[in-house]
Coordinates of C-alpha atoms in Angstrom, one line a residue:
M75 CA 20.1 -16.6 27.6
A76 CA 17.4 -16.2 25.0
A77 CA 16.9 -19.1 22.6
P78 CA 18.3 -18.5 19.1
P79 CA 15.8 -17.5 16.4
P80 CA 14.5 -20.4 14.4
Q81 CA 15.7 -20.9 10.8
P82 CA 13.3 -19.4 8.2
L83 CA 12.3 -22.8 6.9
Q84 CA 11.7 -24.2 10.3
G85 CA 9.6 -21.2 11.4
L86 CA 7.6 -21.2 8.2
L87 CA 6.7 -24.9 8.4
T88 CA 5.8 -24.6 12.1
L89 CA 3.4 -21.8 11.3
L90 CA 2.0 -23.8 8.4
D91 CA 1.4 -26.8 10.8
C92 CA -0.4 -24.5 13.3
L93 CA -2.5 -23.0 10.5
A94 CA -3.7 -26.5 9.5
A95 CA -4.6 -27.4 13.1
D96 CA -6.6 -24.2 14.0
H97 CA -8.9 -22.6 11.4
R98 CA -9.3 -19.5 13.6
L99 CA -5.8 -18.4 12.6
G100 CA -7.3 -17.6 9.1
G101 CA -4.4 -17.0 6.8
M102 CA -0.7 -16.5 6.4
V103 CA 1.4 -14.1 4.3
V104 CA 4.9 -15.0 3.3
F105 CA 7.1 -12.1 2.2
D106 CA 9.6 -12.6 -0.7
L107 CA 8.6 -16.2 -1.3
D108 CA 9.7 -18.0 -4.5
A109 CA 6.6 -18.3 -6.7
S110 CA 7.4 -21.9 -7.4
L111 CA 7.2 -22.8 -3.7
L112 CA 3.8 -21.3 -3.0
L113 CA 1.9 -24.2 -4.8
E114 CA 4.1 -26.8 -3.0
L115 CA 3.3 -25.2 0.4
G116 CA -0.4 -25.1 -0.5
H117 CA -0.5 -28.8 -1.3
L118 CA 1.5 -29.6 1.9
L119 CA -1.0 -27.6 3.9
A120 CA -3.9 -29.5 2.3
E121 CA -2.3 -32.8 3.1
R122 CA -1.8 -31.8 6.7
M123 CA -5.4 -30.7 7.0
G124 CA -6.6 -34.0 5.5
H125 CA -5.0 -35.9 8.3
D126 CA -7.5 -34.5 10.8
R127 CA -10.5 -35.8 8.8
P128 CA -11.9 -39.3 9.5
D129 CA -12.2 -39.9 5.8
G130 CA -8.7 -38.6 5.1
R131 CA -10.0 -36.4 2.2
A132 CA -7.7 -33.5 1.4
P133 CA -9.1 -30.1 0.7
D134 CA -9.2 -28.5 -2.7
V135 CA -6.4 -26.1 -3.5
V136 CA -7.8 -22.9 -5.2
V137 CA -5.6 -20.3 -6.9
L138 CA -7.0 -16.8 -7.1
G139 CA -5.5 -14.0 -9.1
A140 CA -6.1 -10.7 -11.0
G141 CA -8.6 -12.4 -13.3
T142 CA -10.9 -13.8 -10.6
T143 CA -14.3 -12.3 -10.6
A144 CA -17.0 -12.1 -7.9
D145 CA -19.1 -14.7 -9.7
D146 CA -16.2 -17.2 -9.4
L147 CA -15.9 -16.6 -5.7
W148 CA -19.5 -16.6 -4.5
L149 CA -22.3 -17.7 -6.9
R150 CA -21.7 -18.6 -10.5
T151 CA -24.0 -19.5 -13.4
V152 CA -23.4 -22.8 -15.0
T153 CA -25.2 -24.7 -17.8
D154 CA -26.5 -28.2 -17.7
H155 CA -29.0 -30.4 -19.5
A156 CA -31.9 -28.4 -18.0
G157 CA -30.5 -25.0 -18.8
F158 CA -28.9 -22.5 -16.5
A159 CA -28.4 -23.1 -12.8
M160 CA -26.7 -21.3 -9.8
R161 CA -23.8 -23.1 -8.2
P162 CA -21.7 -22.1 -5.2
G163 CA -18.4 -20.4 -5.9
V164 CA -15.0 -21.6 -4.8
L165 CA -15.2 -19.8 -1.4
V166 CA -18.6 -21.1 -0.5
E167 CA -17.8 -24.0 1.9
D168 CA -19.8 -27.2 2.5
S169 CA -20.3 -28.0 6.1
D170 CA -19.7 -31.7 5.4
G171 CA -16.7 -31.3 3.2
P172 CA -13.2 -30.1 3.9
P173 CA -12.5 -26.3 3.7
P174 CA -10.5 -25.2 0.8
V175 CA -6.9 -24.0 0.7
V176 CA -6.8 -20.6 -1.0
L177 CA -3.6 -19.5 -2.7
V178 CA -2.9 -15.9 -3.9
P179 CA 0.4 -15.8 -5.8
D180 CA 0.8 -12.0 -5.3
L181 CA -1.4 -10.2 -2.9
G182 CA -0.4 -6.8 -4.4
R183 CA -1.6 -7.8 -7.8
A184 CA -4.8 -9.5 -6.8
G185 CA -8.1 -8.3 -8.2
L186 CA -10.5 -6.2 -6.2
P187 CA -13.0 -9.1 -5.7
V188 CA -10.2 -11.2 -4.2
V189 CA -9.1 -8.4 -1.9
Q190 CA -12.7 -7.8 -0.8
A191 CA -13.3 -11.5 -0.2
A192 CA -10.2 -11.7 2.0
V193 CA -11.3 -8.7 4.1
T194 CA -14.9 -9.9 4.5
S195 CA -14.5 -13.7 5.0
L196 CA -11.1 -14.1 6.8
L197 CA -11.4 -14.5 10.6
A198 CA -15.2 -14.1 10.3
D199 CA -17.7 -16.2 12.3
T200 CA -20.3 -16.5 9.6
A201 CA -20.6 -15.7 5.9
G202 CA -23.4 -15.6 3.4
A203 CA -23.9 -15.1 -0.3
Q204 CA -27.2 -14.3 -2.1
R205 CA -27.9 -13.7 -5.7
F206 CA -31.0 -14.1 -8.0
G207 CA -33.0 -15.6 -5.2
H208 CA -30.3 -18.2 -4.3
G209 CA -28.4 -18.1 -1.1
F210 CA -25.8 -20.0 0.9
D211 CA -24.7 -19.6 4.5
W212 CA -21.5 -21.2 6.0
Q213 CA -18.8 -20.8 8.6
P214 CA -15.5 -19.8 7.0
R215 CA -12.8 -22.3 7.7
A216 CA -10.7 -21.8 4.6
R217 CA -7.0 -21.4 5.0
W218 CA -5.4 -18.6 3.0
L219 CA -1.8 -18.7 2.0
T220 CA -0.4 -15.7 0.0
T221 CA 2.9 -14.0 -0.8
V222 CA 3.9 -10.5 -1.6
P223 CA 7.3 -8.7 -2.0
L224 CA 8.2 -7.1 1.3
G225 CA 8.9 -3.8 -0.5
A226 CA 5.4 -3.7 -2.0
A227 CA 3.6 -4.8 1.2
A228 CA 3.7 -1.2 2.6
Q229 CA 1.5 -0.1 -0.3
L230 CA -1.3 -2.5 0.6
S231 CA -4.3 -1.6 2.8
P232 CA -3.6 -2.1 6.5
H233 CA -7.1 -3.6 6.7
L234 CA -6.1 -6.3 4.2
L235 CA -2.8 -7.1 6.0
D236 CA -4.6 -7.3 9.3
R237 CA -6.5 -10.3 8.1
F238 CA -3.3 -12.3 7.8
P239 CA -2.0 -12.5 11.4
L240 CA 0.6 -15.2 10.6
R241 CA 3.7 -13.7 9.0
A242 CA 6.9 -15.2 7.8
H243 CA 9.9 -14.1 5.7
A244 CA 11.2 -16.4 3.0
A245 CA 14.7 -15.0 2.8
G246 CA 17.1 -18.0 2.8
I247 CA 14.5 -20.7 2.3
R248 CA 15.7 -21.6 -1.1
A249 CA 19.3 -21.9 0.2
E250 CA 18.1 -24.2 3.0
L251 CA 16.3 -26.4 0.5
D252 CA 19.4 -26.6 -1.7
A253 CA 21.5 -27.5 1.4
L254 CA 19.0 -30.3 2.3
R255 CA 19.1 -31.5 -1.3
T256 CA 22.9 -31.6 -1.3
A257 CA 23.0 -33.5 2.0
G258 CA 20.3 -36.0 1.1
A259 CA 18.9 -37.2 -2.2
A260 CA 20.1 -35.0 -5.0
T261 CA 17.0 -35.8 -7.1
A262 CA 14.4 -35.0 -4.4
D263 CA 11.8 -32.4 -5.5
D264 CA 10.8 -29.4 -3.4
R265 CA 7.6 -31.0 -2.1
S266 CA 9.5 -34.0 -0.8
L267 CA 12.0 -31.9 1.0
L268 CA 9.3 -29.7 2.5
R269 CA 7.4 -32.8 3.6
A270 CA 10.5 -34.3 5.3
A271 CA 11.2 -31.0 7.1
M272 CA 7.7 -30.6 8.4
P273 CA 7.3 -30.9 12.2
P274 CA 5.3 -33.9 13.6
D275 CA 1.6 -33.8 13.0
R276 CA -0.1 -31.5 15.4
A277 CA -3.4 -33.0 16.5
R278 CA -6.5 -30.9 16.6
R279 CA -8.0 -30.2 20.0
S280 CA -10.3 -27.8 21.8
P281 CA -9.0 -24.4 22.8
V282 CA -7.2 -24.4 26.2
P283 CA -7.3 -21.4 28.6
L284 CA -4.5 -18.9 29.2
S285 CA -2.7 -18.8 32.5
P286 CA -2.8 -15.3 34.1
E287 CA 0.9 -14.8 33.5
A288 CA 0.5 -15.8 29.8
A289 CA -2.5 -13.5 29.4
R290 CA -0.5 -10.5 30.7
L291 CA 2.4 -11.5 28.5
V292 CA 0.1 -11.5 25.4
V293 CA -1.2 -8.0 26.2
S294 CA 2.2 -6.6 26.8
S295 CA 3.7 -8.1 23.7
V296 CA 1.4 -6.5 21.2
P297 CA 1.3 -2.7 20.8
G298 CA -2.1 -1.1 21.1
G299 CA -4.0 -0.1 18.0
P300 CA -7.4 0.0 16.4
S301 CA -7.4 -3.8 15.8
R302 CA -6.8 -6.6 18.3
R303 CA -6.4 -9.4 15.8
R304 CA -2.7 -9.7 16.6
D305 CA -3.5 -10.4 20.3
L306 CA -5.9 -13.1 19.3
A307 CA -3.5 -14.5 16.8
L308 CA -0.7 -14.6 19.4
A309 CA -2.9 -16.3 21.9
R310 CA -4.2 -18.9 19.4
L311 CA -0.8 -19.6 18.1
A312 CA 0.5 -20.1 21.6
G313 CA -2.4 -22.5 22.2
A314 CA -1.5 -24.5 19.0
L315 CA 2.1 -24.7 20.3
S316 CA 1.1 -25.7 23.8
G317 CA 0.8 -29.4 22.8
D318 CA -0.8 -31.5 25.6
A319 CA -0.4 -28.8 28.3
P320 CA -3.6 -28.1 30.2
R321 CA -3.0 -24.3 30.0
I322 CA -1.1 -21.9 27.9
L323 CA 2.1 -20.9 29.7
P324 CA 4.4 -17.9 29.2
E325 CA 7.0 -20.0 27.4
H326 CA 4.4 -20.9 24.8
V327 CA 3.6 -17.2 24.3
R328 CA 7.3 -16.3 24.0
R329 CA 7.8 -19.0 21.3
A330 CA 4.7 -17.8 19.4
A331 CA 5.9 -14.2 19.7
G332 CA 9.2 -15.1 18.2
L333 CA 7.5 -16.8 15.3
L334 CA 5.4 -13.7 14.6
G335 CA 8.2 -11.3 14.9
L336 CA 7.0 -9.8 18.1
T337 CA 8.9 -9.0 21.3
A338 CA 7.6 -10.9 24.3
E339 CA 8.2 -8.4 27.1
T340 CA 7.9 -9.3 30.7
P341 CA 4.7 -7.7 32.0
P342 CA 5.1 -5.2 34.9
G343 CA 4.5 -6.7 38.3
P344 CA 5.2 -6.0 42.0
T345 CA 8.7 -5.0 42.9
P346 CA 10.6 -7.9 44.6
P347 CA 11.8 -7.3 48.1
A348 CA 15.4 -6.2 48.5
T349 CA 17.8 -9.0 49.5
P350 CA 21.1 -8.5 51.3
S351 CA 23.9 -8.4 48.8
T352 CA 27.3 -10.0 49.4
E353 CA 29.1 -7.8 46.8
P354 CA 31.6 -5.3 48.2
P355 CA 30.4 -1.7 48.6
P356 CA 30.9 0.6 45.6
E357 CA 34.0 2.8 45.5
P358 CA 33.5 6.4 46.6
P359 CA 33.1 8.9 43.8
P360 CA 36.2 10.9 42.9
E361 CA 36.8 14.1 44.7
V362 CA 35.3 17.1 42.9
P363 CA 37.6 20.2 43.2
D364 CA 36.1 23.3 44.7
P365 CA 35.7 25.9 42.0
A366 CA 36.3 28.7 44.5
V367 CA 39.9 27.5 45.2
E368 CA 42.5 28.1 42.5
Q369 CA 43.9 24.8 41.4
V370 CA 47.6 24.7 40.6
P371 CA 48.6 21.8 38.4
A372 CA 51.2 19.5 39.8
P373 CA 54.6 19.6 38.1
P374 CA 55.5 16.7 35.8
P375 CA 58.0 14.1 37.3
P376 CA 61.6 14.8 36.4
R377 CA 63.2 12.8 33.5
Q378 CA 66.0 10.6 34.6
A379 CA 69.2 10.7 32.6
G380 CA 70.4 7.5 30.9
P381 CA 70.1 5.6 27.7
P382 CA 66.7 5.5 26.2
G383 CA 64.9 2.3 26.9
P384 CA 63.2 0.2 24.3
A385 CA 60.3 1.8 22.5
Q386 CA 57.0 1.0 24.1
Q387 CA 54.7 -0.9 21.7
L388 CA 51.2 0.4 21.7
P389 CA 48.4 -2.1 21.6
A390 CA 46.8 -2.6 18.1
A391 CA 43.5 -0.9 17.6
T392 CA 40.7 -3.4 18.0
P393 CA 38.2 -3.1 15.1
P394 CA 34.7 -2.4 16.3
P395 CA 32.5 -5.5 16.2
E396 CA 30.3 -5.9 13.2
R397 CA 26.7 -5.3 13.8
P398 CA 24.3 -7.9 12.5
A399 CA 22.0 -6.9 9.7
P400 CA 18.6 -5.7 11.0
T401 CA 15.9 -8.3 10.7
P402 CA 13.2 -7.0 8.3
S403 CA 9.9 -6.2 10.1
L404 CA 7.0 -8.5 9.5
Y405 CA 4.6 -5.6 9.9
P406 CA 5.4 -3.2 7.1
E407 CA 2.1 -1.4 7.5
D408 CA 3.4 0.0 10.9
E409 CA 6.4 1.7 9.3
P410 CA 6.2 5.5 8.9
S411 CA 7.0 5.1 5.2
A412 CA 3.9 3.0 4.6
F413 CA 1.7 4.7 1.9
P414 CA -1.3 2.6 1.0
P415 CA -3.6 3.9 -1.7
F416 CA -6.8 5.5 -0.4
A417 CA -10.0 3.4 -0.8
S418 CA -8.1 0.4 -2.2
L419 CA -10.8 -2.0 -1.0
R420 CA -13.6 -0.6 -3.1
P421 CA -14.0 0.5 -6.7
A422 CA -13.8 4.1 -7.7
R423 CA -16.3 6.3 -5.9
R424 CA -17.5 8.0 -9.0
S425 CA -16.7 7.5 -12.6
V426 CA -18.3 8.7 -15.8
T427 CA -17.9 7.8 -19.4
G428 CA -18.5 9.8 -22.5
A429 CA -17.3 10.6 -25.9
G430 CA -13.6 10.0 -26.4
T431 CA -13.3 7.3 -23.8
T432 CA -13.3 4.2 -26.1
R433 CA -9.5 4.1 -26.0
H434 CA -9.5 3.4 -22.2
H435 CA -9.1 -0.1 -20.8
A436 CA -12.2 -2.2 -20.6
A437 CA -14.1 -2.2 -17.3
G438 CA -16.8 -4.8 -17.9
V439 CA -19.6 -5.0 -20.5
R440 CA -22.9 -3.3 -21.0
A441 CA -25.8 -3.2 -23.5
A442 CA -24.4 -2.1 -26.8
R443 CA -24.9 1.5 -27.9
S444 CA -22.9 1.2 -31.1
L445 CA -21.1 -1.5 -33.1
R446 CA -17.6 -0.1 -32.4
S447 CA -16.5 -2.4 -29.6
L448 CA -18.8 -5.5 -29.5
A449 CA -18.1 -8.1 -26.8
V450 CA -18.7 -11.3 -28.8
V451 CA -18.6 -13.8 -25.9
A452 CA -20.9 -11.7 -23.7
T453 CA -23.3 -11.3 -26.6
L454 CA -23.5 -15.0 -27.2
F455 CA -23.9 -15.7 -23.5
E456 CA -26.8 -13.2 -23.3
A457 CA -28.5 -14.7 -26.3
A458 CA -28.1 -18.2 -25.0
K459 CA -30.3 -17.4 -21.9
F460 CA -33.4 -16.9 -24.0
Q461 CA -33.0 -19.6 -26.7
R462 CA -35.5 -21.9 -24.9
L463 CA -38.1 -19.1 -24.7
R464 CA -37.6 -18.3 -28.4
G465 CA -38.0 -21.9 -29.4
T466 CA -34.6 -22.3 -30.9
A467 CA -33.0 -24.6 -28.2
P468 CA -31.3 -27.7 -29.6
R469 CA -33.2 -31.0 -29.3
P470 CA -31.9 -33.8 -27.0
G471 CA -30.0 -36.4 -29.0
G472 CA -29.7 -34.4 -32.2
P473 CA -28.6 -31.1 -33.7
G474 CA -31.0 -28.1 -33.5
P475 CA -31.4 -24.8 -35.2
G476 CA -28.7 -22.1 -35.0
L477 CA -28.4 -19.5 -32.3
A478 CA -31.0 -16.7 -32.7
L479 CA -29.6 -13.2 -32.0
R480 CA -31.7 -10.0 -31.4
A481 CA -30.6 -6.4 -31.0
S482 CA -31.3 -6.6 -27.2
D483 CA -28.6 -9.3 -26.9
L484 CA -25.7 -7.2 -28.2
R485 CA -23.1 -6.3 -25.6
E486 CA -20.2 -3.9 -25.8
Y487 CA -17.1 -3.4 -23.6
R488 CA -17.5 -0.7 -21.0
P489 CA -14.7 1.8 -21.3
G490 CA -12.7 2.7 -18.2
G491 CA -14.1 5.6 -16.2
Q492 CA -12.8 9.1 -16.1
S493 CA -12.3 10.9 -12.7
E494 CA -15.0 13.4 -11.9
S495 CA -12.4 15.6 -10.1
A496 CA -9.4 17.5 -11.5
L497 CA -6.6 19.6 -9.9
V498 CA -4.7 22.2 -12.0
L499 CA -1.5 23.2 -10.1
V500 CA 0.5 26.3 -11.2
L501 CA 3.9 26.5 -9.6
D502 CA 6.0 29.7 -9.8
H503 CA 9.5 28.6 -8.7
S504 CA 11.1 32.0 -9.4
S505 CA 9.3 33.4 -6.4
R506 CA 10.5 30.6 -4.1
A507 CA 6.9 30.3 -2.9
T508 CA 6.9 26.5 -3.1
E509 CA 9.5 26.4 -0.3
A510 CA 7.0 27.9 2.2
A511 CA 3.7 26.7 0.7
A512 CA 3.9 23.1 1.8
A513 CA 1.4 23.5 4.6
A514 CA -1.0 25.5 2.5
L515 CA -0.8 23.0 -0.4
A516 CA -1.3 20.0 1.8
P517 CA -5.1 20.1 2.0
H518 CA -5.5 20.4 -1.8
L519 CA -3.0 17.5 -2.4
R520 CA -4.9 15.3 0.1
W521 CA -8.2 16.1 -1.6
A522 CA -6.7 15.2 -5.0
Y523 CA -5.3 12.0 -3.6
R524 CA -8.5 11.0 -1.8
E525 CA -10.7 11.7 -4.9
G526 CA -8.3 10.1 -7.4
A527 CA -8.4 13.4 -9.3
A528 CA -6.7 14.0 -12.6
V529 CA -3.7 16.3 -12.1
S530 CA -2.4 19.0 -14.5
V531 CA 0.8 20.7 -13.5
V532 CA 2.0 24.0 -15.0
E533 CA 5.4 25.2 -13.8
F534 CA 7.9 27.9 -14.7
G535 CA 10.9 29.8 -13.4
H536 CA 13.0 26.9 -12.2
A537 CA 16.7 26.2 -12.9
D538 CA 16.1 23.0 -14.9
T539 CA 13.8 24.4 -17.5
S540 CA 14.8 24.1 -21.2
D541 CA 13.2 27.5 -22.1
E542 CA 13.1 30.3 -19.5
L543 CA 10.7 32.3 -21.5
A544 CA 7.9 29.7 -21.6
A545 CA 6.0 27.7 -19.0
E546 CA 5.9 23.9 -19.0
H547 CA 3.0 21.6 -18.4
Y548 CA 2.2 17.9 -18.2
R549 CA -0.8 15.8 -17.2
A550 CA -0.7 13.0 -14.6
T551 CA -3.5 10.4 -14.0
T552 CA -2.8 10.4 -10.3
L553 CA -1.1 12.5 -7.7
L554 CA 1.4 9.6 -7.1
D555 CA 3.1 10.3 -10.4
P556 CA 6.9 10.9 -9.6
R557 CA 6.9 14.0 -11.8
V558 CA 4.6 15.7 -9.3
V559 CA 7.1 15.2 -6.5
R560 CA 10.0 16.5 -8.6
S561 CA 7.9 19.6 -9.5
L562 CA 7.4 20.4 -5.8
T563 CA 11.2 20.4 -5.1
R564 CA 12.6 22.5 -8.0
R565 CA 15.4 25.1 -7.6
P566 CA 14.4 28.7 -8.4
G567 CA 15.4 30.3 -11.7
L568 CA 15.3 33.9 -13.0
A569 CA 12.5 34.5 -15.6
S570 CA 8.8 34.4 -14.6
P571 CA 6.5 33.8 -17.6
L572 CA 3.4 34.0 -15.4
A573 CA 1.2 35.1 -18.2
H574 CA 2.0 32.0 -20.3
A575 CA 1.5 29.8 -17.3
M576 CA -2.0 31.3 -16.6
D577 CA -2.9 30.9 -20.3
L578 CA -1.9 27.2 -20.2
A579 CA -3.9 26.7 -16.9
V580 CA -7.0 28.2 -18.6
Q581 CA -6.6 25.8 -21.5
E582 CA -6.3 22.8 -19.1
L583 CA -9.5 23.9 -17.3
R584 CA -11.3 24.2 -20.5
R585 CA -10.1 20.7 -21.6
H586 CA -11.5 19.3 -18.3
R587 CA -14.8 21.0 -18.9
R588 CA -15.1 20.3 -22.7
N589 CA -17.2 17.2 -22.5
R590 CA -20.6 17.3 -20.9
T591 CA -19.6 14.3 -18.8
G592 CA -16.3 15.8 -17.7
P593 CA -15.1 16.5 -14.2
H594 CA -17.8 17.8 -11.8
E595 CA -15.3 19.4 -9.4
T596 CA -12.2 21.3 -10.5
V597 CA -9.7 23.1 -8.3
L598 CA -7.1 25.6 -9.6
V599 CA -4.2 26.2 -7.2
V600 CA -1.7 29.0 -8.1
V601 CA 1.5 29.3 -6.1
T602 CA 3.1 32.6 -7.0
D603 CA 3.9 36.1 -5.7
G604 CA 2.1 37.6 -8.8
R605 CA 5.2 39.1 -10.3
G606 CA 5.8 38.3 -14.0
N607 CA 8.6 39.7 -16.2
V608 CA 7.9 37.9 -19.5
P609 CA 5.0 39.1 -21.7
L610 CA 2.7 36.5 -23.3
T611 CA 3.9 37.5 -26.8
A612 CA 7.5 36.8 -25.8
S613 CA 6.7 33.4 -24.5
L614 CA 4.7 32.4 -27.6
L615 CA 7.3 33.7 -30.1
G616 CA 10.4 32.8 -28.0
R617 CA 12.0 36.3 -28.3
V618 CA 13.7 38.0 -25.4
P619 CA 11.7 41.1 -24.5
K620 CA 13.1 44.6 -24.1
G621 CA 11.6 47.3 -21.9
V622 CA 9.0 45.1 -20.3
G623 CA 7.6 47.3 -17.5
R624 CA 4.2 46.0 -16.4
E625 CA 3.4 44.2 -19.6
G626 CA 4.1 40.8 -18.1
V627 CA 1.9 41.4 -15.1
T628 CA -0.9 42.9 -17.3
D629 CA -0.9 39.9 -19.6
A630 CA -1.0 37.5 -16.6
L631 CA -4.1 39.3 -15.2
R632 CA -5.8 39.3 -18.6
A633 CA -5.2 35.6 -19.1
A634 CA -6.3 34.8 -15.5
A635 CA -9.6 36.7 -15.9
A636 CA -10.9 33.9 -18.1
V637 CA -11.0 31.6 -15.1
R638 CA -13.9 33.5 -13.6
R639 CA -16.1 32.6 -16.6
L640 CA -15.6 28.9 -16.2
P641 CA -18.3 27.1 -14.2
R642 CA -17.6 25.0 -11.1
V643 CA -14.0 26.0 -10.7
Q644 CA -12.5 26.8 -7.3
T645 CA -9.5 29.0 -7.4
V646 CA -6.9 29.4 -4.6
V647 CA -3.8 31.7 -4.9
I648 CA -1.0 30.9 -2.4
A649 CA 1.5 33.7 -2.1
P650 CA 4.4 34.3 0.3
E651 CA 4.4 37.3 2.6
T652 CA 6.4 40.1 0.9
H653 CA 6.8 43.8 1.2
V654 CA 7.5 44.3 -2.5
Y655 CA 4.4 44.6 -4.6
P656 CA 2.1 42.7 -2.2
E657 CA -0.9 43.8 -4.2
L658 CA 0.0 41.7 -7.2
A659 CA -1.0 38.4 -5.7
A660 CA -4.2 39.9 -4.3
R661 CA -5.1 41.3 -7.7
L662 CA -4.5 37.9 -9.3
A663 CA -6.9 36.2 -6.8
E664 CA -9.5 38.9 -7.4
V665 CA -9.6 38.6 -11.2
T666 CA -9.9 34.8 -11.0
G667 CA -12.7 35.0 -8.4
G668 CA -10.7 32.9 -5.9
R669 CA -9.3 33.4 -2.4
L670 CA -5.8 34.4 -1.4
V671 CA -3.7 32.5 1.1
T672 CA -0.5 34.0 2.4
V673 CA 2.2 31.9 3.9
A674 CA 5.1 33.0 6.2
G675 CA 8.5 31.4 6.8
L676 CA 10.1 32.1 3.5
P677 CA 13.9 32.2 3.6
R678 CA 15.0 35.9 3.7
R679 CA 16.8 37.2 0.6
A680 CA 17.1 40.5 -1.1
E681 CA 13.7 41.3 -2.5
G682 CA 13.1 43.4 -5.5
P683 CA 11.6 43.3 -8.9
S684 CA 12.2 40.1 -10.8
R685 CA 15.0 40.3 -13.3

């Protein structure tokens, strides 16, 4: 019988003790942990790491968050009596001192410098930092402890989660602490309860070898993939759990696999020889009737006369056994629903700023170009660097002259960048083209997602519209906007104001090209069959047209012709295969200077002119 799974608190503290004993485990992520317990676990980890040092000095506990900068982590500029000096950051370790304990309260909300530091330094053999002629080299031995909601973990980069091989789920830990507090001292704080529940101190020792059976079990327990850090973490955790054993045995690997949420499968081996069985031979299979011989059913047995006997009581139906709730996976990045953002470990690939961008969020500081958004602290800091050279530094032991400012010292906030790419998407739901255009749309959606392009959606002809005679449009900063997903799954309507939609699309293209520093690459994707039954005048005035004829199609082609005159715009027209007016979509692609893509597989229906 397999051993019962450990309690969440017991498993978490065991992993914490192993992390303190072996720096090669790197870090641990705890899903759905109470924020008030992270600091307590960090100090408990620091205390356990201090037991292994001869001087008993506990490591420093460092908390990193969204406001942490790269200067805080690696090399920072400080002031002293002699002026400015470079000092190592919080992640630069001293070979003689204890390694720090790094806490990240929410890994999903950590800043980009923190995420990059975790990817580059965790589980690394060596690390180095150089800036302004100063450099430090060290061996990373810091222990990282972080938490993140399990529902948000699938949105993180798999490269980041791969650096945290130790995983634990904190569901039920608060209830266990409350139960311990009720059974013991009612006034005990969380740290005292956690310290009392910690397993015995695990002494540090040199790595022990794996037995052949344990090595095969490690390989068979971890699925193959591009990274082998899980194999190493499983073997190192098994070594930390082996105690005084001279070798790592399969039972140590199974225990470690249970703590990591892995399944320790028995590796394939030679088939054991057959042994004589003492069980009785199996019963012969039931006789199968010959289909060629006609089978006559046997008559039912005659009913015997007499008083009816007591009614036979049928056995009560046994309710099906309740299935236990599935245990949440400790590896959400492996789930098919995982959708991490592209290039989340580096800043935006390309960003530009220009007129009209001062209302964006601040993305650092730069030399001032105007007096509209001065950064006072950055300006004073820049001026302080040159006070000694300007002869205005304060004298030792007494006040000195005031701070001298020059025009070169002025700094302003740098506005957030604008994307250099834009996608304008025109969706004609009345033609039902969006139902079959998923494969043709996918490359353009992937491009917009990869580039972080600004998205403008123009849609018409759907059942949920408030005005059938006019097209609707909106702007999204990213393709992940929920409105984009809803626009791709609309129900078809009746009217087709294609001319108004193309006019709005041209306006969006011009808006993206208005500034000199606007998007450098713009893609226009039109999903339609080219049929429009609403003239542009009717859409603008809101009047129901009479006797339209080809007026709606003519207005659409006239409005679309303006796309050809816009620079650096790629146009793609995606149309369903149809035998009714197939030349309309081709004509639309021709006047825009784009290419036509036809898709098959549209559900069959009675085709004809749009109503």
